[in-house]
Amino acid sequence: MKIIQPTFQVFPDLSGESALRKVERIARTCYKSEDKIEPDSAKKIVRALIRGQHFAMLEHVSLSVQFITQRSFTHELVRHRLCAFAQESQRYCAYEGEKFGGEVVFVAPSLLPEDSPAYRQWAQACAAAEQAYFALRAQGVKPEVAREVLPNSVKTEIWVTANLREWRHILALRALGTTGKPDPRMLELMPGLLKELQRVYPVFFDDLNA
Ligand SMILES: Cc1cc2nc3c(=O)[nH]c(=O)nc-3n(C[C@H](O)[C@H](O)[C@H](O)COP(=O)(O)OP(=O)(O)OC[C@H]3O[C@@H](n4cnc5c(N)ncnc54)[C@H](O)[C@@H]3O)c2cc1C
């Protein structure tokens, strides 16, 4: 059994500058103001689009983000409907295999201090789940059935692709808590993702602040 911390990464296929230029070029069609495109005009018009809530223009750019996290995180994430998903399948992955190091990976619960009795209780439960999983597999039970004994803390990987309007929506809910306090697992990754997107894609996320 292995215990890891959750992480994310943004697929590096689009620079912030390209995203700004693309949205500017497309949005200026609305006003037939393509002649106003200048080296530093993109930030200005995108800022104006966001201020004017002309968010439809942001739908022309999509970003992909990978989360390596626990199943309880992704269970919430996949409720967002305007996304494309690709997730590690517990039906097809057999964790006793060499490819998986012959062990099940779990994500540490951030709210339990590592030296606390509660953390030890959690770790014992994960170890017991792993043992039960391997025992079922040893009897020939398929991964798609054996997975029933795995808990919410089991590690999963998911790629999420969504347009910038949807990412703004997801981050407002999951990092800033605009509709209520986000789940603690969301608060482990989403504020960091918001910061990273603010760094890599200037303007598009600048107004999203706690
Ligand atoms: C703090 C918090 C607590 C939550 N608690 C619970 C809970 O206790 N139980 C539970 O079941 N869920 C819960 N959820 C999940 C929540 O109900 C939503 O399913 C989830 O947040 C997705 O939000 P969404 O529908 O706005 O966004 P998305 O699915 O990402 O859609 C984005 C936007 O597109 C539009 N849209 C998408 N689909 C439609 C449609 N069919 N018709 C019209 N407009 C559409 C809406 O404007 C929507 O806001 C919780 C979410 C949060 C953030």
Coordinates of N, CA, C and O in Angstrom, one line a residue, residues 8-184:
F8 N -2.2 18.2 -9.4 CA -2.8 18.5 -10.7 C -1.7 19.0 -11.7 O -0.6 19.4 -11.3
Q9 N -2.0 18.9 -13.0 CA -1.2 19.5 -14.0 C -2.1 20.0 -15.1 O -3.1 19.4 -15.5
V10 N -1.6 21.1 -15.7 CA -2.4 21.7 -16.9 C -1.7 21.2 -18.1 O -0.5 21.3 -18.2
F11 N -2.4 20.7 -19.1 CA -1.8 20.2 -20.4 C -1.2 21.4 -21.1 O -1.9 22.4 -21.3
P12 N 0.1 21.3 -21.4 CA 0.8 22.5 -21.9 C 0.6 22.7 -23.4 O 1.6 22.9 -24.1
D13 N -0.6 22.7 -24.0 CA -0.7 22.8 -25.4 C -1.1 24.2 -25.9 O -1.3 24.4 -27.1
L14 N -1.3 25.2 -25.0 CA -1.8 26.5 -25.4 C -1.1 27.5 -24.5 O -1.2 27.4 -23.3
S15 N -0.5 28.5 -25.1 CA 0.1 29.6 -24.2 C -1.0 30.6 -23.9 O -2.0 30.7 -24.6
G16 N -0.8 31.4 -22.9 CA -1.7 32.4 -22.5 C -1.9 33.4 -23.6 O -3.0 33.9 -23.9
E17 N -0.8 33.7 -24.2 CA -0.8 34.7 -25.3 C -1.6 34.2 -26.5 O -2.5 35.0 -27.0
S18 N -1.5 32.9 -26.9 CA -2.3 32.4 -28.0 C -3.8 32.4 -27.6 O -4.6 32.7 -28.4
A19 N -4.1 32.1 -26.3 CA -5.5 32.1 -25.9 C -6.1 33.5 -26.0 O -7.2 33.7 -26.5
L20 N -5.3 34.5 -25.6 CA -5.8 35.9 -25.7 C -6.0 36.3 -27.1 O -7.0 36.9 -27.5
R21 N -5.0 36.0 -27.9 CA -5.1 36.4 -29.4 C -6.3 35.7 -30.1 O -7.0 36.3 -30.9
K22 N -6.5 34.4 -29.7 CA -7.6 33.7 -30.3 C -9.0 34.3 -30.0 O -9.8 34.6 -30.8
V23 N -9.2 34.6 -28.7 CA -10.4 35.2 -28.2 C -10.6 36.6 -28.8 O -11.7 36.9 -29.3
E24 N -9.5 37.3 -28.9 CA -9.7 38.7 -29.5 C -10.1 38.6 -30.9 O -11.0 39.2 -31.3
R25 N -9.4 37.7 -31.7 CA -9.7 37.6 -33.1 C -11.1 37.2 -33.4 O -11.8 37.8 -34.2
I26 N -11.6 36.3 -32.6 CA -13.0 35.8 -32.7 C -14.0 36.8 -32.3 O -15.0 37.1 -33.0
A27 N -13.7 37.4 -31.1 CA -14.7 38.3 -30.5 C -14.9 39.6 -31.4 O -16.0 40.2 -31.5
R28 N -13.8 40.0 -32.0 CA -13.9 41.2 -32.8 C -14.7 41.1 -34.0 O -15.2 42.1 -34.6
T29 N -15.1 39.8 -34.4 CA -16.0 39.6 -35.5 C -17.4 40.3 -35.1 O -18.1 40.8 -36.0
C30 N -17.7 40.2 -33.8 CA -19.0 40.7 -33.4 C -19.1 42.2 -33.7 O -20.2 42.7 -34.1
Y31 N -18.0 42.9 -33.6 CA -18.1 44.4 -33.7 C -17.4 44.8 -35.0 O -17.3 46.0 -35.3
K32 N -16.9 43.8 -35.8 CA -16.2 44.1 -37.0 C -15.1 45.1 -36.8 O -14.9 46.1 -37.4
S33 N -14.3 44.8 -35.7 CA -13.2 45.7 -35.3 C -11.9 45.0 -35.4 O -11.0 45.3 -34.7
E34 N -11.8 44.1 -36.4 CA -10.5 43.4 -36.5 C -9.4 44.3 -36.8 O -8.2 44.1 -36.5
D35 N -9.7 45.5 -37.4 CA -8.7 46.5 -37.8 C -8.0 47.1 -36.5 O -7.0 47.7 -36.6
K36 N -8.7 46.8 -35.4 CA -8.1 47.4 -34.1 C -7.1 46.5 -33.4 O -6.6 46.7 -32.3
I37 N -6.9 45.3 -34.1 CA -5.9 44.4 -33.5 C -4.5 45.0 -33.5 O -4.0 45.3 -34.6
E38 N -3.9 45.1 -32.3 CA -2.6 45.6 -32.2 C -1.8 44.7 -31.3 O -2.3 43.8 -30.6
P39 N -0.5 44.9 -31.2 CA 0.3 44.0 -30.4 C -0.2 43.9 -28.9 O -0.1 42.8 -28.3
D40 N -0.7 44.9 -28.3 CA -1.2 44.8 -26.9 C -2.7 45.0 -26.7 O -3.2 45.4 -25.7
S41 N -3.5 44.7 -27.8 CA -4.9 45.0 -27.7 C -5.7 43.8 -27.1 O -6.8 44.0 -26.7
A42 N -5.1 42.6 -27.1 CA -5.9 41.4 -26.7 C -6.3 41.5 -25.3 O -7.5 41.2 -24.9
K43 N -5.4 41.8 -24.4 CA -5.7 41.8 -23.0 C -6.8 42.8 -22.7 O -7.7 42.5 -21.9
K44 N -6.8 43.9 -23.4 CA -7.8 45.0 -23.2 C -9.2 44.5 -23.6 O -10.1 44.6 -22.8
I45 N -9.3 43.9 -24.7 CA -10.6 43.5 -25.2 C -11.2 42.3 -24.3 O -12.3 42.2 -24.0
V46 N -10.3 41.4 -24.0 CA -10.7 40.2 -23.2 C -11.2 40.7 -21.8 O -12.2 40.3 -21.3
R47 N -10.4 41.7 -21.2 CA -10.9 42.3 -20.0 C -12.3 42.9 -20.1 O -13.1 42.7 -19.2
A48 N -12.5 43.6 -21.2 CA -13.8 44.2 -21.4 C -14.9 43.2 -21.6 O -16.0 43.3 -21.1
L49 N -14.6 42.1 -22.3 CA -15.6 41.0 -22.5 C -16.0 40.4 -21.1 O -17.2 40.2 -20.9
I50 N -15.0 40.2 -20.3 CA -15.3 39.7 -18.9 C -16.1 40.7 -18.1 O -17.1 40.3 -17.5
R51 N -15.7 41.9 -18.2 CA -16.4 43.0 -17.4 C -17.9 43.0 -17.9 O -18.8 43.2 -17.1
G52 N -18.1 42.9 -19.2 CA -19.4 43.0 -19.8 C -20.2 41.7 -19.7 O -21.3 41.6 -20.3
Q53 N -19.6 40.7 -19.1 CA -20.2 39.3 -19.0 C -20.5 38.7 -20.4 O -21.5 38.0 -20.5
H54 N -19.7 39.1 -21.3 CA -19.9 38.5 -22.7 C -19.0 37.2 -22.7 O -18.1 37.0 -23.5
F55 N -19.5 36.2 -21.8 CA -18.7 35.0 -21.5 C -18.7 34.0 -22.7 O -17.8 33.1 -22.7
A56 N -19.7 34.2 -23.6 CA -19.7 33.2 -24.7 C -18.4 33.2 -25.5 O -18.0 32.2 -26.0
M57 N -17.8 34.3 -25.5 CA -16.5 34.4 -26.3 C -15.4 33.5 -25.7 O -14.5 33.0 -26.4
L58 N -15.5 33.3 -24.4 CA -14.5 32.5 -23.7 C -14.7 31.0 -24.0 O -13.8 30.2 -23.7
E59 N -15.8 30.6 -24.6 CA -16.1 29.2 -24.9 C -15.2 28.8 -26.1 O -15.2 27.6 -26.4
H60 N -14.5 29.7 -26.8 CA -13.8 29.3 -27.9 C -12.4 28.8 -27.6 O -11.7 28.3 -28.5
V61 N -12.0 28.8 -26.3 CA -10.7 28.2 -25.9 C -11.0 27.2 -24.8 O -11.7 27.4 -23.8
S62 N -10.4 26.0 -25.0 CA -10.5 24.9 -24.0 C -9.1 24.6 -23.4 O -8.1 24.7 -24.0
L63 N -9.2 24.1 -22.1 CA -8.0 23.7 -21.4 C -8.2 22.3 -20.8 O -9.3 22.0 -20.4
S64 N -7.2 21.5 -20.8 CA -7.2 20.2 -20.2 C -6.4 20.2 -18.9 O -5.3 20.7 -18.9
V65 N -6.9 19.6 -17.9 CA -6.3 19.6 -16.6 C -6.3 18.1 -16.1 O -7.4 17.5 -16.1
Q66 N -5.2 17.6 -15.6 CA -5.2 16.3 -15.0 C -5.1 16.4 -13.5 O -4.3 17.2 -12.9
F67 N -6.0 15.7 -12.8 CA -6.0 15.6 -11.3 C -5.5 14.2 -11.0 O -6.1 13.2 -11.5
I68 N -4.6 14.1 -10.0 CA -4.3 12.8 -9.4 C -4.7 12.9 -8.0 O -4.1 13.7 -7.2
T69 N -5.8 12.2 -7.6 CA -6.5 12.6 -6.4 C -7.3 11.3 -6.0 O -7.2 10.3 -6.5
Q70 N -8.2 11.5 -5.0 CA -9.0 10.4 -4.5 C -10.3 10.3 -5.2 O -10.8 11.3 -5.8
R71 N -11.0 9.1 -5.2 CA -12.2 8.9 -5.9 C -13.3 9.9 -5.4 O -14.2 10.3 -6.1
S72 N -13.3 10.2 -4.1 CA -14.3 11.1 -3.6 C -14.2 12.5 -4.2 O -15.3 13.2 -4.4
F73 N -13.0 12.9 -4.6 CA -12.9 14.2 -5.3 C -13.5 14.1 -6.7 O -14.3 15.0 -7.1
T74 N -13.2 13.0 -7.4 CA -13.7 12.9 -8.8 C -15.2 12.7 -8.8 O -15.8 13.1 -9.8
H75 N -15.7 12.1 -7.8 CA -17.1 11.8 -7.7 C -17.9 13.2 -7.8 O -18.9 13.3 -8.4
E76 N -17.3 14.2 -7.1 CA -17.9 15.5 -7.2 C -17.6 16.2 -8.5 O -18.5 16.9 -9.1
L77 N -16.4 16.1 -9.0 CA -15.9 16.8 -10.2 C -16.8 16.4 -11.4 O -17.1 17.3 -12.2
V78 N -17.1 15.2 -11.5 CA -17.8 14.7 -12.7 C -19.3 15.2 -12.7 O -20.0 14.9 -13.7
R79 N -19.7 15.9 -11.7 CA -21.1 16.5 -11.7 C -21.1 17.7 -12.7 O -22.2 18.1 -13.1
H80 N -19.9 18.2 -13.0 CA -19.9 19.3 -14.0 C -20.1 18.8 -15.4 O -19.3 18.0 -15.9
R81 N -21.2 19.2 -16.0 CA -21.6 18.6 -17.2 C -21.0 19.1 -18.5 O -21.1 18.4 -19.5
L82 N -20.4 20.3 -18.5 CA -19.9 20.8 -19.8 C -18.4 20.5 -19.9 O -17.6 21.4 -20.2
C83 N -18.0 19.3 -19.6 CA -16.6 18.9 -19.6 C -16.5 17.5 -20.4 O -17.5 16.8 -20.4
A84 N -15.3 17.3 -20.9 CA -15.0 15.9 -21.3 C -14.0 15.3 -20.3 O -13.2 16.0 -19.8
F85 N -14.3 14.0 -20.0 CA -13.5 13.3 -19.0 C -12.8 12.1 -19.5 O -13.4 11.4 -20.4
A86 N -11.6 11.7 -18.9 CA -11.0 10.4 -19.1 C -10.5 10.0 -17.8 O -9.6 10.7 -17.2
Q87 N -11.0 8.9 -17.2 CA -10.6 8.6 -15.8 C -10.1 7.1 -15.8 O -10.6 6.2 -16.5
E88 N -9.0 6.9 -15.0 CA -8.5 5.6 -14.7 C -9.7 4.7 -14.3 O -10.5 5.0 -13.4
S89 N -9.7 3.5 -15.0 CA -10.9 2.6 -14.8 C -10.5 1.5 -13.8 O -9.6 0.8 -13.9
Q90 N -11.3 1.4 -12.7 CA -11.2 0.3 -11.7 C -11.7 -1.0 -12.3 O -11.5 -2.0 -11.7
R91 N -12.4 -0.9 -13.5 CA -12.8 -2.1 -14.1 C -11.6 -2.8 -14.8 O -11.6 -4.0 -14.9
Y92 N -10.8 -2.0 -15.4 CA -9.7 -2.5 -16.3 C -8.3 -2.6 -15.6 O -7.5 -3.3 -16.0
C93 N -8.1 -1.8 -14.5 CA -6.9 -1.8 -13.8 C -6.9 -2.8 -12.7 O -7.8 -2.8 -11.9
A94 N -5.9 -3.7 -12.8 CA -5.8 -4.8 -11.7 C -4.6 -4.5 -10.9 O -3.5 -4.6 -11.3
Y95 N -4.8 -4.0 -9.7 CA -3.8 -3.4 -8.9 C -2.7 -4.3 -8.4 O -1.6 -3.8 -7.9
E96 N -3.0 -5.6 -8.4 CA -1.9 -6.6 -8.0 C -0.8 -6.7 -9.0 O 0.2 -7.2 -8.8
G97 N -1.1 -6.1 -10.2 CA -0.2 -6.3 -11.4 C 1.1 -5.5 -11.2 O 1.2 -4.6 -10.4
E98 N 2.1 -5.9 -12.0 CA 3.5 -5.3 -11.9 C 3.4 -3.8 -12.2 O 4.1 -3.0 -11.6
K99 N 2.6 -3.5 -13.2 CA 2.4 -2.2 -13.7 C 2.0 -1.2 -12.6 O 2.3 0.0 -12.6
F100 N 1.3 -1.8 -11.6 CA 0.9 -0.9 -10.5 C 1.7 -1.1 -9.2 O 1.3 -0.7 -8.1
G101 N 2.9 -1.8 -9.4 CA 3.8 -2.0 -8.3 C 3.2 -3.0 -7.3 O 3.7 -3.1 -6.1
G102 N 2.2 -3.8 -7.7 CA 1.6 -4.8 -6.8 C 1.0 -4.2 -5.6 O 0.9 -4.8 -4.5
E103 N 0.5 -3.0 -5.7 CA -0.1 -2.4 -4.5 C -1.2 -1.4 -4.9 O -1.3 -0.9 -6.0
V104 N -2.1 -1.1 -3.9 CA -3.1 -0.1 -4.1 C -2.6 1.2 -3.6 O -2.0 1.3 -2.5
V105 N -2.9 2.3 -4.3 CA -2.4 3.6 -3.9 C -3.6 4.4 -3.3 O -4.7 4.4 -3.8
F106 N -3.3 5.1 -2.2 CA -4.4 5.9 -1.5 C -3.9 7.3 -1.4 O -2.7 7.6 -1.3
V107 N -4.9 8.2 -1.3 CA -4.5 9.6 -1.1 C -4.7 10.0 0.3 O -5.8 9.8 0.9
A108 N -3.7 10.6 0.9 CA -3.7 11.0 2.3 C -4.9 12.0 2.6 O -5.0 13.0 1.8
P109 N -5.6 11.8 3.7 CA -6.7 12.8 4.0 C -6.1 14.0 4.7 O -5.5 13.9 5.8
S110 N -6.1 15.2 4.1 CA -5.4 16.3 4.6 C -5.9 16.8 6.0 O -5.1 17.4 6.7
L111 N -7.1 16.4 6.3 CA -7.7 16.9 7.6 C -7.3 16.1 8.8 O -7.5 16.5 9.9
L112 N -6.6 15.0 8.5 CA -6.2 14.1 9.6 C -4.7 14.3 9.8 O -3.9 13.9 8.9
P113 N -4.2 14.9 10.9 CA -2.7 15.0 11.1 C -2.1 13.6 11.1 O -2.6 12.7 11.7
E114 N -0.9 13.5 10.4 CA -0.3 12.2 10.2 C 0.1 11.4 11.4 O 0.1 10.2 11.4
D115 N 0.3 12.2 12.5 CA 0.7 11.5 13.8 C -0.5 11.2 14.7 O -0.4 10.9 15.9
S116 N -1.8 11.4 14.2 CA -2.9 11.3 15.1 C -3.5 9.9 15.0 O -3.3 9.1 14.1
P117 N -4.2 9.5 16.1 CA -4.9 8.1 16.1 C -5.9 8.0 15.0 O -6.0 6.9 14.4
A118 N -6.5 9.1 14.6 CA -7.5 9.1 13.5 C -6.8 8.7 12.2 O -7.4 7.9 11.4
Y119 N -5.6 9.3 12.0 CA -4.9 9.0 10.7 C -4.5 7.5 10.7 O -4.7 6.8 9.7
R120 N -4.1 7.0 11.9 CA -3.7 5.6 11.9 C -4.9 4.7 11.7 O -4.8 3.7 11.0
Q121 N -6.0 5.1 12.2 CA -7.3 4.3 12.0 C -7.6 4.3 10.5 O -8.0 3.2 9.9
W122 N -7.5 5.5 9.8 CA -7.7 5.6 8.4 C -6.8 4.6 7.6 O -7.2 3.9 6.7
A123 N -5.5 4.7 8.0 CA -4.5 3.9 7.3 C -4.7 2.4 7.4 O -4.6 1.6 6.5
Q124 N -5.2 2.0 8.6 CA -5.5 0.6 8.9 C -6.7 0.1 8.0 O -6.7 -0.9 7.4
A125 N -7.7 1.0 7.9 CA -8.9 0.7 7.0 C -8.4 0.5 5.6 O -8.9 -0.4 4.9
C126 N -7.5 1.4 5.1 CA -7.1 1.3 3.7 C -6.3 0.0 3.5 O -6.5 -0.7 2.5
A127 N -5.4 -0.4 4.5 CA -4.7 -1.6 4.4 C -5.6 -2.8 4.4 O -5.4 -3.8 3.6
A128 N -6.7 -2.8 5.2 CA -7.6 -3.9 5.2 C -8.4 -4.0 3.8 O -8.6 -5.1 3.3
A129 N -8.7 -2.8 3.3 CA -9.4 -2.8 2.0 C -8.4 -3.4 0.9 O -8.9 -4.2 0.0
E130 N -7.2 -3.0 0.9 CA -6.2 -3.5 0.0 C -6.1 -5.1 0.1 O -6.1 -5.8 -0.9
Q131 N -6.0 -5.5 1.3 CA -5.9 -7.0 1.6 C -7.2 -7.7 1.0 O -7.1 -8.8 0.4
A132 N -8.3 -7.1 1.3 CA -9.6 -7.8 0.8 C -9.6 -7.8 -0.7 O -10.0 -8.8 -1.3
Y133 N -9.1 -6.7 -1.3 CA -9.1 -6.6 -2.8 C -8.2 -7.7 -3.4 O -8.6 -8.5 -4.3
F134 N -7.0 -7.8 -2.8 CA -6.1 -8.9 -3.3 C -6.6 -10.3 -3.0 O -6.4 -11.2 -3.9
A135 N -7.3 -10.5 -1.9 CA -7.8 -11.8 -1.6 C -8.9 -12.1 -2.6 O -9.0 -13.3 -3.1
L136 N -9.7 -11.2 -3.0 CA -10.8 -11.4 -4.0 C -10.1 -11.7 -5.4 O -10.5 -12.7 -6.1
R137 N -9.1 -11.0 -5.7 CA -8.4 -11.2 -7.0 C -7.8 -12.6 -7.0 O -7.8 -13.2 -8.1
A138 N -7.2 -13.0 -5.9 CA -6.6 -14.3 -5.8 C -7.6 -15.4 -6.1 O -7.2 -16.5 -6.5
Q139 N -8.8 -15.1 -5.8 CA -9.9 -16.2 -6.0 C -10.4 -16.1 -7.4 O -11.4 -16.7 -7.8
G140 N -9.8 -15.2 -8.2 CA -10.3 -15.1 -9.6 C -11.4 -14.1 -9.9 O -12.0 -14.0 -10.9
V141 N -11.7 -13.3 -8.8 CA -12.8 -12.3 -9.0 C -12.2 -11.2 -9.9 O -11.1 -10.7 -9.7
K142 N -13.1 -10.7 -10.8 CA -12.6 -9.7 -11.8 C -12.4 -8.3 -11.1 O -13.1 -8.0 -10.1
P143 N -11.5 -7.5 -11.6 CA -11.2 -6.2 -11.0 C -12.5 -5.4 -10.8 O -12.8 -4.6 -9.9
E144 N -13.4 -5.5 -11.8 CA -14.7 -4.7 -11.8 C -15.6 -5.1 -10.6 O -16.5 -4.3 -10.3
V145 N -15.4 -6.3 -10.1 CA -16.1 -6.7 -8.9 C -15.3 -6.5 -7.6 O -15.8 -5.9 -6.6
A146 N -14.0 -6.8 -7.7 CA -13.2 -6.7 -6.5 C -13.1 -5.2 -6.1 O -12.9 -4.9 -4.9
R147 N -13.3 -4.3 -7.0 CA -13.2 -2.9 -6.6 C -14.2 -2.4 -5.6 O -14.1 -1.4 -5.0
E148 N -15.2 -3.2 -5.5 CA -16.3 -2.9 -4.5 C -15.8 -2.7 -3.1 O -16.4 -2.0 -2.3
V149 N -14.6 -3.3 -2.8 CA -14.1 -3.1 -1.4 C -13.2 -1.9 -1.2 O -12.7 -1.6 -0.1
L150 N -12.9 -1.2 -2.3 CA -12.0 -0.1 -2.3 C -12.7 1.2 -1.8 O -13.8 1.4 -2.2
P151 N -12.1 2.0 -0.9 CA -12.7 3.1 -0.3 C -12.6 4.4 -1.2 O -11.9 4.4 -2.2
N152 N -13.2 5.4 -0.7 CA -13.2 6.8 -1.4 C -11.8 7.3 -1.5 O -11.5 8.0 -2.4
S153 N -10.9 6.9 -0.6 CA -9.5 7.4 -0.6 C -8.6 6.8 -1.6 O -7.5 7.3 -1.8
V154 N -9.1 5.8 -2.4 CA -8.2 5.2 -3.4 C -7.9 6.2 -4.4 O -8.7 7.1 -4.8
K155 N -6.6 6.2 -4.9 CA -6.1 7.1 -5.9 C -6.7 6.9 -7.2 O -7.0 5.7 -7.6
T156 N -7.0 8.0 -7.9 CA -7.5 7.9 -9.3 C -6.8 9.0 -10.1 O -6.3 10.0 -9.5
E157 N -6.8 8.9 -11.4 CA -6.3 9.9 -12.3 C -7.4 10.3 -13.2 O -8.1 9.4 -13.8
I158 N -7.6 11.6 -13.5 CA -8.7 12.0 -14.4 C -8.2 13.2 -15.2 O -7.5 14.1 -14.6
W159 N -8.4 13.2 -16.5 CA -8.2 14.4 -17.3 C -9.6 15.1 -17.6 O -10.6 14.4 -17.9
V160 N -9.6 16.4 -17.4 CA -10.8 17.1 -17.6 C -10.6 18.2 -18.7 O -9.6 19.0 -18.5
T161 N -11.4 18.2 -19.7 CA -11.2 19.3 -20.7 C -12.5 20.1 -20.7 O -13.6 19.5 -20.7
A162 N -12.4 21.4 -20.6 CA -13.5 22.3 -20.6 C -13.1 23.6 -21.2 O -11.9 24.0 -21.2
N163 N -14.1 24.4 -21.6 CA -13.8 25.7 -22.1 C -13.6 26.7 -20.9 O -13.9 26.4 -19.8
L164 N -13.0 27.9 -21.3 CA -12.6 28.8 -20.2 C -13.8 29.3 -19.4 O -13.7 29.6 -18.2
R165 N -15.0 29.4 -20.0 CA -16.2 29.8 -19.3 C -16.5 28.7 -18.2 O -16.8 29.1 -17.1
E166 N -16.5 27.5 -18.6 CA -16.8 26.4 -17.7 C -15.7 26.3 -16.6 O -16.1 26.1 -15.4
W167 N -14.4 26.5 -16.9 CA -13.4 26.5 -15.9 C -13.6 27.6 -14.9 O -13.5 27.4 -13.7
R168 N -14.1 28.7 -15.4 CA -14.3 29.9 -14.4 C -15.5 29.5 -13.5 O -15.4 29.7 -12.3
H169 N -16.5 28.8 -14.0 CA -17.6 28.3 -13.2 C -17.2 27.3 -12.2 O -17.5 27.4 -11.0
I170 N -16.4 26.3 -12.7 CA -15.9 25.3 -11.7 C -15.1 25.9 -10.6 O -15.3 25.5 -9.4
L171 N -14.2 26.8 -11.0 CA -13.3 27.4 -9.9 C -14.1 28.3 -9.0 O -13.8 28.4 -7.8
A172 N -15.1 29.0 -9.5 CA -15.9 29.8 -8.6 C -16.6 28.9 -7.5 O -16.6 29.3 -6.4
L173 N -17.1 27.8 -8.0 CA -17.8 26.9 -7.0 C -16.8 26.1 -6.1 O -17.0 26.0 -4.9
R174 N -15.7 25.6 -6.8 CA -14.9 24.6 -6.1 C -13.6 25.2 -5.4 O -13.1 24.6 -4.5
A175 N -13.3 26.5 -5.8 CA -12.1 27.1 -5.1 C -12.6 28.3 -4.3 O -12.2 28.4 -3.1
L176 N -13.6 29.0 -4.8 CA -14.0 30.2 -4.1 C -15.3 30.0 -3.2 O -15.6 30.8 -2.4
G177 N -16.0 28.9 -3.5 CA -17.1 28.6 -2.7 C -18.3 29.5 -2.9 O -19.0 29.9 -1.9
T178 N -18.6 30.0 -4.1 CA -19.6 31.0 -4.3 C -21.0 30.4 -4.0 O -22.0 31.2 -3.8
T179 N -21.2 29.1 -3.9 CA -22.5 28.5 -3.6 C -22.5 27.8 -2.3 O -23.4 27.0 -2.0
G180 N -21.4 27.9 -1.5 CA -21.3 27.2 -0.2 C -19.9 26.6 -0.1 O -19.2 26.6 -1.1
K181 N -19.6 26.3 1.2 CA -18.2 25.9 1.4 C -17.8 24.6 0.6 O -18.5 23.6 0.7
P182 N -16.8 24.7 -0.2 CA -16.4 23.5 -1.0 C -15.9 22.4 -0.1 O -15.5 22.6 1.0
D183 N -16.0 21.2 -0.6 CA -15.5 20.0 0.0 C -14.0 20.2 0.3 O -13.3 20.8 -0.5
P184 N -13.5 19.7 1.5 CA -12.1 19.9 1.8 C -11.2 19.4 0.8 O -10.1 19.9 0.6

